[in-house]
Amino acid sequence: MSASTRLWDKGEPLDARVARFTVGRDPELDGQLIAYDALASAAHATMLRKIGVLGAEELSGLLRELAACAAEARRGEFGVAADEEDGHTALENRLTARLGDAGRRVHTGRSRNDQVIAALRLWARERLVELTGRLLDLVQQLLSLAEAQRETTMPGYTHTRQAMPSTLGHFFAAHAEGLLDALPWIRTAFAHVDRSPLGSASGYGVALPLDRVLVAELLGFARPQANTLAVQNDRGRTEYLLLAVAALIATDLGRLATDLIGFSSDELGYVRLAAAVTTGSSIMPQKRNPDVLELIRAQAARLRQRQAEVAAIYGGLASGYHRDLQLTKEPLLEGLSGVIDLVAVMGRVLETLQVDAERCRAALLPATAATDEVYRRVAAGQPFRLAYREVAADPAGAVGSEGAELWRARCHLGAPGALDLHDYRAALHEGRQWVATKGQHLAAVWALLTSALAPDGDAGGEP
Ligand code: ARG
C-alpha cells in the first residue's frame, strides 16, 4: 500500500494484512455510493464557498470534477483502488490530482463519518422511491388477478387443511392489501433518511460557521438532523429500520411464494407457472420446477437475517463512530437492492400466471359446508354450540349447498362475498402520486452536478 493514497497516512507503515482486513469490501461496495458522495460533496463545497473557505474558481472546478466522477461512477468506470481504503479517499485523491488545492480543501468541515452517512441516505432515498414504484406495480397485478378471479370458487385453508369455501380473488386481494400495508412504513423510513447528516463531522461539529441548512436544502433533504452526535448514533440504526421495511415486504413475498408453490403443485393445480419462469431438472425430463418462488422465499429469509446482522453489530456500541459500523454497509446495500429485485421477479411470475378455475372449484370438499350448516341452524334459533355439536356428529351429512352459494352468503366487510377493490385502487393511485412527486424532487437535486457540465460552463454559479 503506497504511503500517499490514505488520507490519514503519516508515513508509518501499515501491516498489509491488517490493511486488507480493515478495508474489507469497501472499495467494491463504495462503487455504488460514489455518485451520491460526489453529489453530497458538491453541496458541501457550495456551502464552503458561501462561508469563504473556497474561492469561486475553486468551487466551479470542484463541481465540474465531481460531476465527471459521478458520471463515471454511473457508467461503472470509477474504480476505487484497494490501497485507497474507501470511496471517500478515492474521490478526494481524484479531486486533488485534478485540481490541486481545491481538492485539498474540500474535506474542510467534514469527516468521512458524516460523508458516508450522507451518501448512504441519498442512495437510500432513491431506492425507497424505486421500491415503492415496483411494489405498486405488483399490487396492481394482484388487483387485476383479484378482479378476474372474484368468482372463482376455491377452498379457504387453515393449517393447510380445507376450512371454508372462498375465492381465488379473495386470496389475491389479501396479498394486495398486505403489500399496501407496507407503504406507510416505507414513508416513515423515507422521512427518517430525509435529514442531512452533513456538518456532524466526526460527531461533534467543527469550529467553522457551517451552514447546515443550506447543505440540506441543496441536497433536497427536508432538514438537517440536528444533534451532531445523534447523527453518528443513527448509523446502524437507520440501516436496521430500512432493513425492517425490506424484510417486512420480502416476508410477505416469501409467503405468497409458498402459497403459489402449493397452488401450482401437481396435486392441486389451481394455478400454472409459465414455462418462462420455471426451471428444469438435469435428470428428470418431465420436470418444471418453481425454483424462482423457492429462491424468493429463501432470499426473504436472508433479508430477515440481514436485519438481525445489523442489530447485532450496532446494538452494543457506545455513542459515536466505531469502525464496526462499516460492516452495516453490506447488509444495507445488498438488502435494499435485494428486496427491489424480489418485487420485480415476483411481478414476472404473476404476469404469466395461468389459473385453472375448474380445478379450484373441483377441489372444494363438501365438508367445508359444515360451518354454514351450523349457521343455518343458528338462524333458525338454535344456540350455536348445540348446532355445532349436531353438525359435528355428521359433517358430511350437512352438505347441500354449492360452494359458490356459501361464499356469496359471506357478504360482510372484507369477506369473499363482498370483495371491494375500490379502496385498494385509491391507495394505489395515492401511492403513484407519492412516487411521482418524490421522484421529481430527487431527480431535480442532481442539477447541482449536471449544471456543472452544461456547455455554457456555468459551473454551479454563485452559492
Ligand atoms: N469506510 C468507513 C465506514 O464505512 C468510512 C468512515 C471511516 N471513518 C473512520 N473514522 N475510520 O465506516
GROMACS .gro file of C-alpha atoms and ligand atoms in nm:
model
  475
    1MET     CA    1   0.000   0.000   0.000
    2SER     CA    2   0.162   0.326  -0.106
    3ALA     CA    3   0.206   0.596   0.156
    4SER     CA    4   0.028   0.875  -0.025
    5THR     CA    5  -0.316   0.731  -0.101
    6ARG     CA    6  -0.461   0.703   0.252
    7LEU     CA    7  -0.598   1.031   0.384
    8TRP     CA    8  -0.461   0.986   0.735
    9ASP     CA    9  -0.120   0.846   0.639
   10LYS     CA   10   0.169   0.991   0.840
   11GLY     CA   11   0.445   0.777   0.698
   12GLU     CA   12   0.437   0.486   0.941
   13PRO     CA   13   0.396   0.159   0.753
   14LEU     CA   14   0.067  -0.033   0.799
   15ASP     CA   15   0.073  -0.410   0.809
   16ALA     CA   16  -0.053  -0.533   0.473
   17ARG     CA   17  -0.278  -0.798   0.620
   18VAL     CA   18  -0.431  -0.554   0.868
   19ALA     CA   19  -0.480  -0.305   0.585
   20ARG     CA   20  -0.670  -0.561   0.377
   21PHE     CA   21  -0.874  -0.664   0.678
   22THR     CA   22  -0.979  -0.312   0.774
   23VAL     CA   23  -1.058  -0.210   0.417
   24GLY     CA   24  -1.279  -0.518   0.372
   25ARG     CA   25  -1.532  -0.489   0.090
   26ASP     CA   26  -1.535  -0.109   0.095
   27PRO     CA   27  -1.369  -0.043  -0.245
   28GLU     CA   28  -1.628  -0.260  -0.418
   29LEU     CA   29  -1.932  -0.150  -0.214
   30ASP     CA   30  -1.841   0.217  -0.224
   31GLY     CA   31  -1.855   0.196  -0.604
   32GLN     CA   32  -2.233   0.213  -0.561
   33LEU     CA   33  -2.204   0.523  -0.342
   34ILE     CA   34  -1.953   0.735  -0.537
   35ALA     CA   35  -2.214   0.928  -0.736
   36TYR     CA   36  -2.402   1.010  -0.414
   37ASP     CA   37  -2.080   1.101  -0.237
   38ALA     CA   38  -1.999   1.335  -0.528
   39LEU     CA   39  -2.343   1.494  -0.503
   40ALA     CA   40  -2.309   1.549  -0.128
   41SER     CA   41  -1.958   1.685  -0.184
   42ALA     CA   42  -2.094   1.935  -0.437
   43ALA     CA   43  -2.343   2.066  -0.179
   44HIS     CA   44  -2.075   2.078   0.089
   45ALA     CA   45  -1.835   2.265  -0.142
   46THR     CA   46  -2.108   2.512  -0.240
   47MET     CA   47  -2.156   2.585   0.129
   48LEU     CA   48  -1.778   2.618   0.183
   49ARG     CA   49  -1.774   2.881  -0.090
   50LYS     CA   50  -2.051   3.071   0.087
   51ILE     CA   51  -1.862   3.083   0.417
   52GLY     CA   52  -1.541   3.185   0.242
   53VAL     CA   53  -1.338   2.863   0.263
   54LEU     CA   54  -1.330   2.817  -0.117
   55GLY     CA   55  -1.285   3.070  -0.396
   56ALA     CA   56  -1.533   3.095  -0.684
   57GLU     CA   57  -1.297   2.924  -0.929
   58GLU     CA   58  -1.215   2.652  -0.683
   59LEU     CA   59  -1.584   2.580  -0.644
   60SER     CA   60  -1.651   2.569  -1.017
   61GLY     CA   61  -1.355   2.335  -1.067
   62LEU     CA   62  -1.478   2.107  -0.789
   63LEU     CA   63  -1.833   2.098  -0.924
   64ARG     CA   64  -1.710   2.014  -1.272
   65GLU     CA   65  -1.479   1.739  -1.148
   66LEU     CA   66  -1.740   1.596  -0.908
   67ALA     CA   67  -1.989   1.585  -1.196
   68ALA     CA   68  -1.735   1.393  -1.404
   69CYS     CA   69  -1.673   1.149  -1.118
   70ALA     CA   70  -2.047   1.091  -1.070
   71ALA     CA   71  -2.093   1.030  -1.444
   72GLU     CA   72  -1.802   0.784  -1.445
   73ALA     CA   73  -1.940   0.608  -1.140
   74ARG     CA   74  -2.278   0.569  -1.309
   75ARG     CA   75  -2.108   0.408  -1.608
   76GLY     CA   76  -1.924   0.179  -1.365
   77GLU     CA   77  -1.593   0.334  -1.465
   78PHE     CA   78  -1.490   0.500  -1.138
   79GLY     CA   79  -1.268   0.245  -0.971
   80VAL     CA   80  -1.166   0.253  -0.607
   81ALA     CA   81  -0.820   0.100  -0.569
   82ALA     CA   82  -0.770  -0.131  -0.271
   83ASP     CA   83  -0.488   0.092  -0.147
   84GLU     CA   84  -0.725   0.390  -0.142
   85GLU     CA   85  -0.913   0.237   0.153
   86ASP     CA   86  -1.258   0.360   0.052
   87GLY     CA   87  -1.461   0.565  -0.196
   88HIS     CA   88  -1.425   0.888   0.001
   89THR     CA   89  -1.048   0.862  -0.023
   90ALA     CA   90  -1.064   0.783  -0.394
   91LEU     CA   91  -1.282   1.087  -0.455
   92GLU     CA   92  -1.056   1.325  -0.263
   93ASN     CA   93  -0.745   1.181  -0.430
   94ARG     CA   94  -0.903   1.234  -0.769
   95LEU     CA   95  -1.003   1.595  -0.691
   96THR     CA   96  -0.657   1.674  -0.562
   97ALA     CA   97  -0.487   1.514  -0.862
   98ARG     CA   98  -0.702   1.720  -1.099
   99LEU     CA   99  -0.741   2.045  -0.909
  100GLY     CA  100  -0.460   2.070  -0.655
  101ASP     CA  101  -0.550   2.285  -0.354
  102ALA     CA  102  -0.924   2.292  -0.426
  103GLY     CA  103  -0.914   1.915  -0.379
  104ARG     CA  104  -0.711   1.952  -0.061
  105ARG     CA  105  -0.972   2.198   0.075
  106VAL     CA  106  -1.291   2.000   0.005
  107HIS     CA  107  -1.273   1.797   0.327
  108THR     CA  108  -1.274   2.116   0.539
  109GLY     CA  109  -1.560   2.094   0.788
  110ARG     CA  110  -1.643   1.730   0.740
  111SER     CA  111  -1.532   1.380   0.833
  112ARG     CA  112  -1.569   1.055   0.648
  113ASN     CA  113  -1.812   0.972   0.928
  114ASP     CA  114  -2.073   1.224   0.814
  115GLN     CA  115  -1.971   1.183   0.450
  116VAL     CA  116  -2.059   0.814   0.441
  117ILE     CA  117  -2.392   0.871   0.618
  118ALA     CA  118  -2.478   1.141   0.362
  119ALA     CA  119  -2.402   0.912   0.067
  120LEU     CA  120  -2.597   0.624   0.221
  121ARG     CA  121  -2.902   0.841   0.288
  122LEU     CA  122  -2.903   0.988  -0.063
  123TRP     CA  123  -2.875   0.635  -0.203
  124ALA     CA  124  -3.149   0.502   0.027
  125ARG     CA  125  -3.395   0.781  -0.059
  126GLU     CA  126  -3.380   0.686  -0.426
  127ARG     CA  127  -3.407   0.314  -0.353
  128LEU     CA  128  -3.718   0.370  -0.138
  129VAL     CA  129  -3.890   0.554  -0.422
  130GLU     CA  130  -3.788   0.282  -0.668
  131LEU     CA  131  -3.910   0.014  -0.427
  132THR     CA  132  -4.245   0.189  -0.387
  133GLY     CA  133  -4.294   0.213  -0.765
  134ARG     CA  134  -4.224  -0.156  -0.815
  135LEU     CA  135  -4.436  -0.254  -0.518
  136LEU     CA  136  -4.729  -0.060  -0.662
  137ASP     CA  137  -4.683  -0.240  -0.996
  138LEU     CA  138  -4.708  -0.569  -0.810
  139VAL     CA  139  -5.016  -0.457  -0.617
  140GLN     CA  140  -5.176  -0.360  -0.945
  141GLN     CA  141  -5.111  -0.707  -1.085
  142LEU     CA  142  -5.257  -0.868  -0.774
  143LEU     CA  143  -5.566  -0.648  -0.801
  144SER     CA  144  -5.612  -0.745  -1.167
  145LEU     CA  145  -5.592  -1.110  -1.068
  146ALA     CA  146  -5.835  -1.046  -0.780
  147GLU     CA  147  -6.080  -0.881  -1.019
  148ALA     CA  148  -6.053  -1.158  -1.278
  149GLN     CA  149  -6.091  -1.436  -1.018
  150ARG     CA  150  -6.352  -1.279  -0.792
  151GLU     CA  151  -6.600  -1.556  -0.887
  152THR     CA  152  -6.353  -1.843  -0.883
  153THR     CA  153  -6.460  -2.075  -0.602
  154MET     CA  154  -6.181  -2.248  -0.413
  155PRO     CA  155  -6.115  -2.383  -0.065
  156GLY     CA  156  -6.001  -2.142   0.202
  157TYR     CA  157  -5.735  -2.303   0.422
  158THR     CA  158  -5.620  -2.308   0.782
  159HIS     CA  159  -5.336  -2.540   0.886
  160THR     CA  160  -5.309  -2.621   0.511
  161ARG     CA  161  -5.637  -2.812   0.557
  162GLN     CA  162  -5.961  -2.711   0.387
  163ALA     CA  163  -6.158  -2.477   0.613
  164MET     CA  164  -6.436  -2.290   0.431
  165PRO     CA  165  -6.538  -2.208   0.075
  166SER     CA  166  -6.366  -1.899  -0.056
  167THR     CA  167  -6.248  -1.749  -0.384
  168LEU     CA  168  -5.917  -1.709  -0.560
  169GLY     CA  169  -5.999  -1.338  -0.594
  170HIS     CA  170  -6.018  -1.304  -0.216
  171PHE     CA  171  -5.676  -1.469  -0.190
  172PHE     CA  172  -5.510  -1.231  -0.437
  173ALA     CA  173  -5.676  -0.927  -0.276
  174ALA     CA  174  -5.543  -1.036   0.064
  175HIS     CA  175  -5.187  -1.024  -0.070
  176ALA     CA  176  -5.250  -0.687  -0.236
  177GLU     CA  177  -5.378  -0.546   0.094
  178GLY     CA  178  -5.078  -0.685   0.281
  179LEU     CA  179  -4.832  -0.521   0.044
  180LEU     CA  180  -5.019  -0.190   0.058
  181ASP     CA  181  -4.976  -0.203   0.436
  182ALA     CA  182  -4.602  -0.154   0.377
  183LEU     CA  183  -4.648   0.192   0.221
  184PRO     CA  184  -4.667   0.389   0.548
  185TRP     CA  185  -4.358   0.204   0.672
  186ILE     CA  186  -4.169   0.299   0.358
  187ARG     CA  187  -4.270   0.661   0.406
  188THR     CA  188  -4.158   0.657   0.768
  189ALA     CA  189  -3.823   0.517   0.660
  190PHE     CA  190  -3.803   0.782   0.387
  191ALA     CA  191  -3.869   1.062   0.637
  192HIS     CA  192  -3.602   0.913   0.864
  193VAL     CA  193  -3.332   0.927   0.596
  194ASP     CA  194  -3.458   1.257   0.455
  195ARG     CA  195  -3.242   1.452   0.701
  196SER     CA  196  -2.898   1.588   0.621
  197PRO     CA  197  -2.617   1.449   0.839
  198LEU     CA  198  -2.355   1.684   0.696
  199GLY     CA  199  -2.191   1.913   0.948
  200SER     CA  200  -2.186   1.638   1.209
  201ALA     CA  201  -1.822   1.583   1.107
  202SER     CA  202  -1.681   1.316   1.337
  203GLY     CA  203  -1.979   1.365   1.570
  204TYR     CA  204  -1.905   1.693   1.746
  205GLY     CA  205  -1.922   1.960   1.473
  206VAL     CA  206  -1.629   2.186   1.380
  207ALA     CA  207  -1.509   2.537   1.470
  208LEU     CA  208  -1.641   2.691   1.148
  209PRO     CA  209  -1.974   2.868   1.084
  210LEU     CA  210  -2.109   2.578   0.875
  211ASP     CA  211  -2.443   2.649   0.710
  212ARG     CA  212  -2.606   2.311   0.761
  213VAL     CA  213  -2.948   2.436   0.647
  214LEU     CA  214  -2.808   2.540   0.308
  215VAL     CA  215  -2.644   2.199   0.257
  216ALA     CA  216  -2.970   2.025   0.349
  217GLU     CA  217  -3.161   2.243   0.102
  218LEU     CA  218  -2.914   2.185  -0.180
  219LEU     CA  219  -2.948   1.809  -0.135
  220GLY     CA  220  -3.326   1.826  -0.118
  221PHE     CA  221  -3.334   1.697   0.240
  222ALA     CA  222  -3.634   1.803   0.447
  223ARG     CA  223  -3.396   1.948   0.708
  224PRO     CA  224  -3.063   1.884   0.879
  225GLN     CA  225  -3.061   1.623   1.154
  226ALA     CA  226  -2.980   1.847   1.449
  227ASN     CA  227  -2.757   1.697   1.718
  228THR     CA  228  -2.419   1.612   1.567
  229LEU     CA  229  -2.371   1.312   1.797
  230ALA     CA  230  -2.726   1.188   1.730
  231VAL     CA  231  -2.630   1.184   1.361
  232GLN     CA  232  -2.343   0.944   1.434
  233ASN     CA  233  -2.554   0.733   1.670
  234ASP     CA  234  -2.800   0.692   1.386
  235ARG     CA  235  -2.558   0.484   1.176
  236GLY     CA  236  -2.665   0.123   1.207
  237ARG     CA  237  -2.999   0.236   1.349
  238THR     CA  238  -3.113   0.370   1.011
  239GLU     CA  239  -2.989   0.052   0.845
  240TYR     CA  240  -3.191  -0.151   1.095
  241LEU     CA  241  -3.504   0.050   1.017
  242LEU     CA  242  -3.458   0.028   0.639
  243LEU     CA  243  -3.395  -0.345   0.657
  244ALA     CA  244  -3.702  -0.388   0.877
  245VAL     CA  245  -3.911  -0.242   0.596
  246ALA     CA  246  -3.728  -0.452   0.337
  247ALA     CA  247  -3.774  -0.767   0.547
  248LEU     CA  248  -4.143  -0.693   0.603
  249ILE     CA  249  -4.206  -0.676   0.230
  250ALA     CA  250  -3.978  -0.968   0.146
  251THR     CA  251  -4.150  -1.184   0.406
  252ASP     CA  252  -4.490  -1.115   0.251
  253LEU     CA  253  -4.344  -1.214  -0.086
  254GLY     CA  254  -4.196  -1.528   0.067
  255ARG     CA  255  -4.538  -1.629   0.198
  256LEU     CA  256  -4.701  -1.554  -0.138
  257ALA     CA  257  -4.429  -1.770  -0.293
  258THR     CA  258  -4.513  -2.055  -0.057
  259ASP     CA  259  -4.883  -2.023  -0.141
  260LEU     CA  260  -4.812  -2.031  -0.514
  261ILE     CA  261  -4.577  -2.329  -0.480
  262GLY     CA  262  -4.861  -2.519  -0.314
  263PHE     CA  263  -5.134  -2.397  -0.550
  264SER     CA  264  -4.926  -2.494  -0.854
  265SER     CA  265  -4.843  -2.843  -0.724
  266ASP     CA  266  -4.933  -3.145  -0.938
  267GLU     CA  267  -5.197  -3.241  -0.682
  268LEU     CA  268  -5.375  -2.904  -0.654
  269GLY     CA  269  -5.308  -2.741  -0.992
  270TYR     CA  270  -5.511  -2.426  -0.911
  271VAL     CA  271  -5.255  -2.218  -1.098
  272ARG     CA  272  -4.982  -2.294  -1.350
  273LEU     CA  273  -4.647  -2.120  -1.369
  274ALA     CA  274  -4.547  -2.026  -1.723
  275ALA     CA  275  -4.254  -2.212  -1.877
  276ALA     CA  276  -4.064  -1.883  -1.889
  277VAL     CA  277  -4.048  -1.864  -1.510
  278THR     CA  278  -3.989  -2.229  -1.425
  279THR     CA  279  -3.667  -2.424  -1.445
  280GLY     CA  280  -3.594  -2.782  -1.534
  281SER     CA  281  -3.427  -3.085  -1.385
  282SER     CA  282  -3.098  -3.225  -1.512
  283ILE     CA  283  -3.214  -3.582  -1.459
  284MET     CA  284  -3.596  -3.590  -1.482
  285PRO     CA  285  -3.703  -3.478  -1.829
  286GLN     CA  286  -4.066  -3.408  -1.734
  287LYS     CA  287  -3.998  -3.159  -1.453
  288ARG     CA  288  -4.073  -2.785  -1.449
  289ASN     CA  289  -3.982  -2.656  -1.106
  290PRO     CA  290  -4.080  -2.340  -0.915
  291ASP     CA  291  -3.716  -2.256  -0.830
  292VAL     CA  292  -3.793  -1.887  -0.869
  293LEU     CA  293  -4.051  -1.896  -0.590
  294GLU     CA  294  -3.830  -2.107  -0.367
  295LEU     CA  295  -3.549  -1.856  -0.407
  296ILE     CA  296  -3.782  -1.564  -0.333
  297ARG     CA  297  -3.870  -1.743  -0.010
  298ALA     CA  298  -3.505  -1.811   0.076
  299GLN     CA  299  -3.398  -1.455  -0.009
  300ALA     CA  300  -3.672  -1.330   0.222
  301ALA     CA  301  -3.524  -1.545   0.499
  302ARG     CA  302  -3.183  -1.394   0.426
  303LEU     CA  303  -3.325  -1.043   0.446
  304ARG     CA  304  -3.456  -1.110   0.794
  305GLN     CA  305  -3.107  -1.229   0.876
  306ARG     CA  306  -2.955  -0.911   0.732
  307GLN     CA  307  -3.167  -0.706   0.970
  308ALA     CA  308  -3.053  -0.922   1.262
  309GLU     CA  309  -2.692  -0.883   1.147
  310VAL     CA  310  -2.716  -0.503   1.160
  311ALA     CA  311  -2.882  -0.514   1.503
  312ALA     CA  312  -2.602  -0.736   1.632
  313ILE     CA  313  -2.332  -0.500   1.500
  314TYR     CA  314  -2.464  -0.164   1.623
  315GLY     CA  315  -2.662  -0.279   1.923
  316GLY     CA  316  -2.388  -0.281   2.185
  317LEU     CA  317  -2.178   0.014   2.076
  318ALA     CA  318  -2.101   0.319   2.288
  319SER     CA  319  -2.209   0.654   2.141
  320GLY     CA  320  -2.016   0.796   1.846
  321TYR     CA  321  -1.846   0.641   1.546
  322HIS     CA  322  -1.681   0.300   1.558
  323ARG     CA  323  -1.532   0.112   1.265
  324ASP     CA  324  -1.777  -0.173   1.345
  325LEU     CA  325  -2.034   0.039   1.163
  326GLN     CA  326  -1.857  -0.009   0.832
  327LEU     CA  327  -1.995  -0.365   0.834
  328THR     CA  328  -2.355  -0.239   0.831
  329LYS     CA  329  -2.297  -0.113   0.476
  330GLU     CA  330  -2.302  -0.451   0.303
  331PRO     CA  331  -2.633  -0.569   0.458
  332LEU     CA  332  -2.797  -0.237   0.375
  333LEU     CA  333  -2.678  -0.210   0.014
  334GLU     CA  334  -2.749  -0.574  -0.063
  335GLY     CA  335  -3.070  -0.592   0.139
  336LEU     CA  336  -3.242  -0.287  -0.001
  337SER     CA  337  -3.138  -0.362  -0.361
  338GLY     CA  338  -3.233  -0.723  -0.298
  339VAL     CA  339  -3.591  -0.653  -0.197
  340ILE     CA  340  -3.641  -0.441  -0.509
  341ASP     CA  341  -3.527  -0.740  -0.712
  342LEU     CA  342  -3.765  -0.973  -0.528
  343VAL     CA  343  -4.062  -0.748  -0.602
  344ALA     CA  344  -3.965  -0.726  -0.969
  345VAL     CA  345  -3.916  -1.103  -1.002
  346MET     CA  346  -4.249  -1.178  -0.834
  347GLY     CA  347  -4.400  -0.941  -1.091
  348ARG     CA  348  -4.267  -1.163  -1.372
  349VAL     CA  349  -4.425  -1.469  -1.210
  350LEU     CA  350  -4.768  -1.306  -1.168
  351GLU     CA  351  -4.765  -1.155  -1.515
  352THR     CA  352  -4.761  -1.502  -1.672
  353LEU     CA  353  -4.961  -1.692  -1.410
  354GLN     CA  354  -5.239  -1.910  -1.550
  355VAL     CA  355  -5.543  -2.002  -1.344
  356ASP     CA  356  -5.737  -2.329  -1.366
  357ALA     CA  357  -6.075  -2.222  -1.227
  358GLU     CA  358  -6.223  -2.570  -1.273
  359ARG     CA  359  -5.958  -2.734  -1.056
  360CYS     CA  360  -6.004  -2.464  -0.790
  361ARG     CA  361  -6.378  -2.535  -0.780
  362ALA     CA  362  -6.350  -2.914  -0.802
  363ALA     CA  363  -6.105  -2.930  -0.513
  364LEU     CA  364  -6.356  -2.794  -0.262
  365LEU     CA  365  -6.456  -3.070  -0.019
  366PRO     CA  366  -6.828  -3.094   0.062
  367ALA     CA  367  -6.749  -3.098   0.433
  368THR     CA  368  -6.637  -2.732   0.412
  369ALA     CA  369  -7.011  -2.653   0.414
  370ALA     CA  370  -7.030  -2.771   0.777
  371THR     CA  371  -6.988  -2.428   0.938
  372ASP     CA  372  -7.255  -2.283   0.710
  373GLU     CA  373  -7.491  -2.560   0.811
  374VAL     CA  374  -7.430  -2.461   1.175
  375TYR     CA  375  -7.522  -2.100   1.088
  376ARG     CA  376  -7.836  -2.213   0.904
  377ARG     CA  377  -7.948  -2.374   1.231
  378VAL     CA  378  -7.843  -2.068   1.432
  379ALA     CA  379  -8.061  -1.858   1.201
  380ALA     CA  380  -8.349  -2.091   1.285
  381GLY     CA  381  -8.296  -2.012   1.656
  382GLN     CA  382  -8.072  -2.297   1.775
  383PRO     CA  383  -7.786  -2.195   2.013
  384PHE     CA  384  -7.453  -2.202   1.828
  385ARG     CA  385  -7.285  -2.467   2.044
  386LEU     CA  386  -7.575  -2.711   2.016
  387ALA     CA  387  -7.589  -2.667   1.638
  388TYR     CA  388  -7.211  -2.712   1.621
  389ARG     CA  389  -7.232  -3.042   1.813
  390GLU     CA  390  -7.512  -3.178   1.596
  391VAL     CA  391  -7.332  -3.096   1.274
  392ALA     CA  392  -7.003  -3.229   1.413
  393ALA     CA  393  -7.166  -3.568   1.465
  394ASP     CA  394  -7.218  -3.595   1.088
  395PRO     CA  395  -7.039  -3.314   0.897
  396ALA     CA  396  -7.071  -3.482   0.556
  397GLY     CA  397  -7.447  -3.514   0.603
  398ALA     CA  398  -7.476  -3.137   0.640
  399VAL     CA  399  -7.390  -3.077   0.279
  400GLY     CA  400  -7.646  -2.932   0.047
  401SER     CA  401  -7.529  -2.604  -0.095
  402GLU     CA  402  -7.282  -2.530  -0.370
  403GLY     CA  403  -6.954  -2.371  -0.263
  404ALA     CA  404  -7.029  -2.054  -0.458
  405GLU     CA  405  -7.358  -2.002  -0.275
  406LEU     CA  406  -7.174  -2.034   0.051
  407TRP     CA  407  -6.901  -1.779  -0.009
  408ARG     CA  408  -7.151  -1.540  -0.171
  409ALA     CA  409  -7.351  -1.550   0.151
  410ARG     CA  410  -7.048  -1.413   0.338
  411CYS     CA  411  -7.109  -1.059   0.234
  412HIS     CA  412  -6.996  -0.855   0.533
  413LEU     CA  413  -6.694  -0.623   0.510
  414GLY     CA  414  -6.381  -0.799   0.388
  415ALA     CA  415  -6.539  -1.142   0.330
  416PRO     CA  416  -6.514  -1.328  -0.002
  417GLY     CA  417  -6.873  -1.243  -0.097
  418ALA     CA  418  -6.813  -0.870  -0.069
  419LEU     CA  419  -6.481  -0.826  -0.240
  420ASP     CA  420  -6.437  -0.450  -0.269
  421LEU     CA  421  -6.124  -0.344  -0.455
  422HIS     CA  422  -6.212   0.025  -0.461
  423ASP     CA  423  -6.013   0.132  -0.155
  424TYR     CA  424  -5.706  -0.053  -0.279
  425ARG     CA  425  -5.726   0.128  -0.612
  426ALA     CA  426  -5.745   0.460  -0.428
  427ALA     CA  427  -5.437   0.366  -0.220
  428LEU     CA  428  -5.261   0.264  -0.540
  429HIS     CA  429  -5.339   0.596  -0.703
  430GLU     CA  430  -5.221   0.790  -0.400
  431GLY     CA  431  -4.902   0.583  -0.386
  432ARG     CA  432  -4.832   0.657  -0.754
  433GLN     CA  433  -4.862   1.028  -0.685
  434TRP     CA  434  -4.612   0.999  -0.399
  435VAL     CA  435  -4.367   0.819  -0.628
  436ALA     CA  436  -4.406   1.084  -0.899
  437THR     CA  437  -4.363   1.376  -0.659
  438LYS     CA  438  -4.066   1.230  -0.473
  439GLY     CA  439  -3.911   1.104  -0.796
  440GLN     CA  440  -3.918   1.452  -0.948
  441HIS     CA  441  -3.785   1.607  -0.629
  442LEU     CA  442  -3.493   1.364  -0.608
  443ALA     CA  443  -3.411   1.393  -0.978
  444ALA     CA  444  -3.400   1.773  -0.953
  445VAL     CA  445  -3.130   1.754  -0.686
  446TRP     CA  446  -2.884   1.615  -0.941
  447ALA     CA  447  -2.891   1.950  -1.122
  448LEU     CA  448  -2.631   2.053  -0.867
  449LEU     CA  449  -2.388   1.835  -1.063
  450THR     CA  450  -2.534   1.825  -1.414
  451SER     CA  451  -2.547   2.205  -1.439
  452ALA     CA  452  -2.169   2.198  -1.380
  453LEU     CA  453  -2.135   2.001  -1.704
  454ALA     CA  454  -2.358   2.238  -1.904
  455PRO     CA  455  -2.188   2.369  -2.221
  456ASP     CA  456  -2.217   2.732  -2.111
  457GLY     CA  457  -1.964   2.650  -1.840
  458ASP     CA  458  -2.185   2.799  -1.570
  459ALA     CA  459  -2.045   2.557  -1.315
  460GLY     CA  460  -2.281   2.590  -1.025
  461GLY     CA  461  -2.288   2.969  -1.032
  462GLU     CA  462  -2.299   3.168  -0.711
  463PRO     CA  463  -2.395   2.985  -0.396
  464ARG     N1  464  -1.538   0.321   0.537
  464ARG     C1  465  -1.576   0.384   0.659
  464ARG     C2  466  -1.716   0.337   0.705
  464ARG     O1  467  -1.788   0.292   0.624
  464ARG     C3  468  -1.577   0.531   0.642
  464ARG     C4  469  -1.559   0.606   0.768
  464ARG     C5  470  -1.422   0.589   0.821
  464ARG     N2  471  -1.407   0.666   0.939
  464ARG     C6  472  -1.312   0.642   1.029
  464ARG     N3  473  -1.310   0.718   1.133
  464ARG     N4  474  -1.225   0.546   1.014
  464ARG     O2  475  -1.748   0.347   0.819
   0.00000   0.00000   0.00000
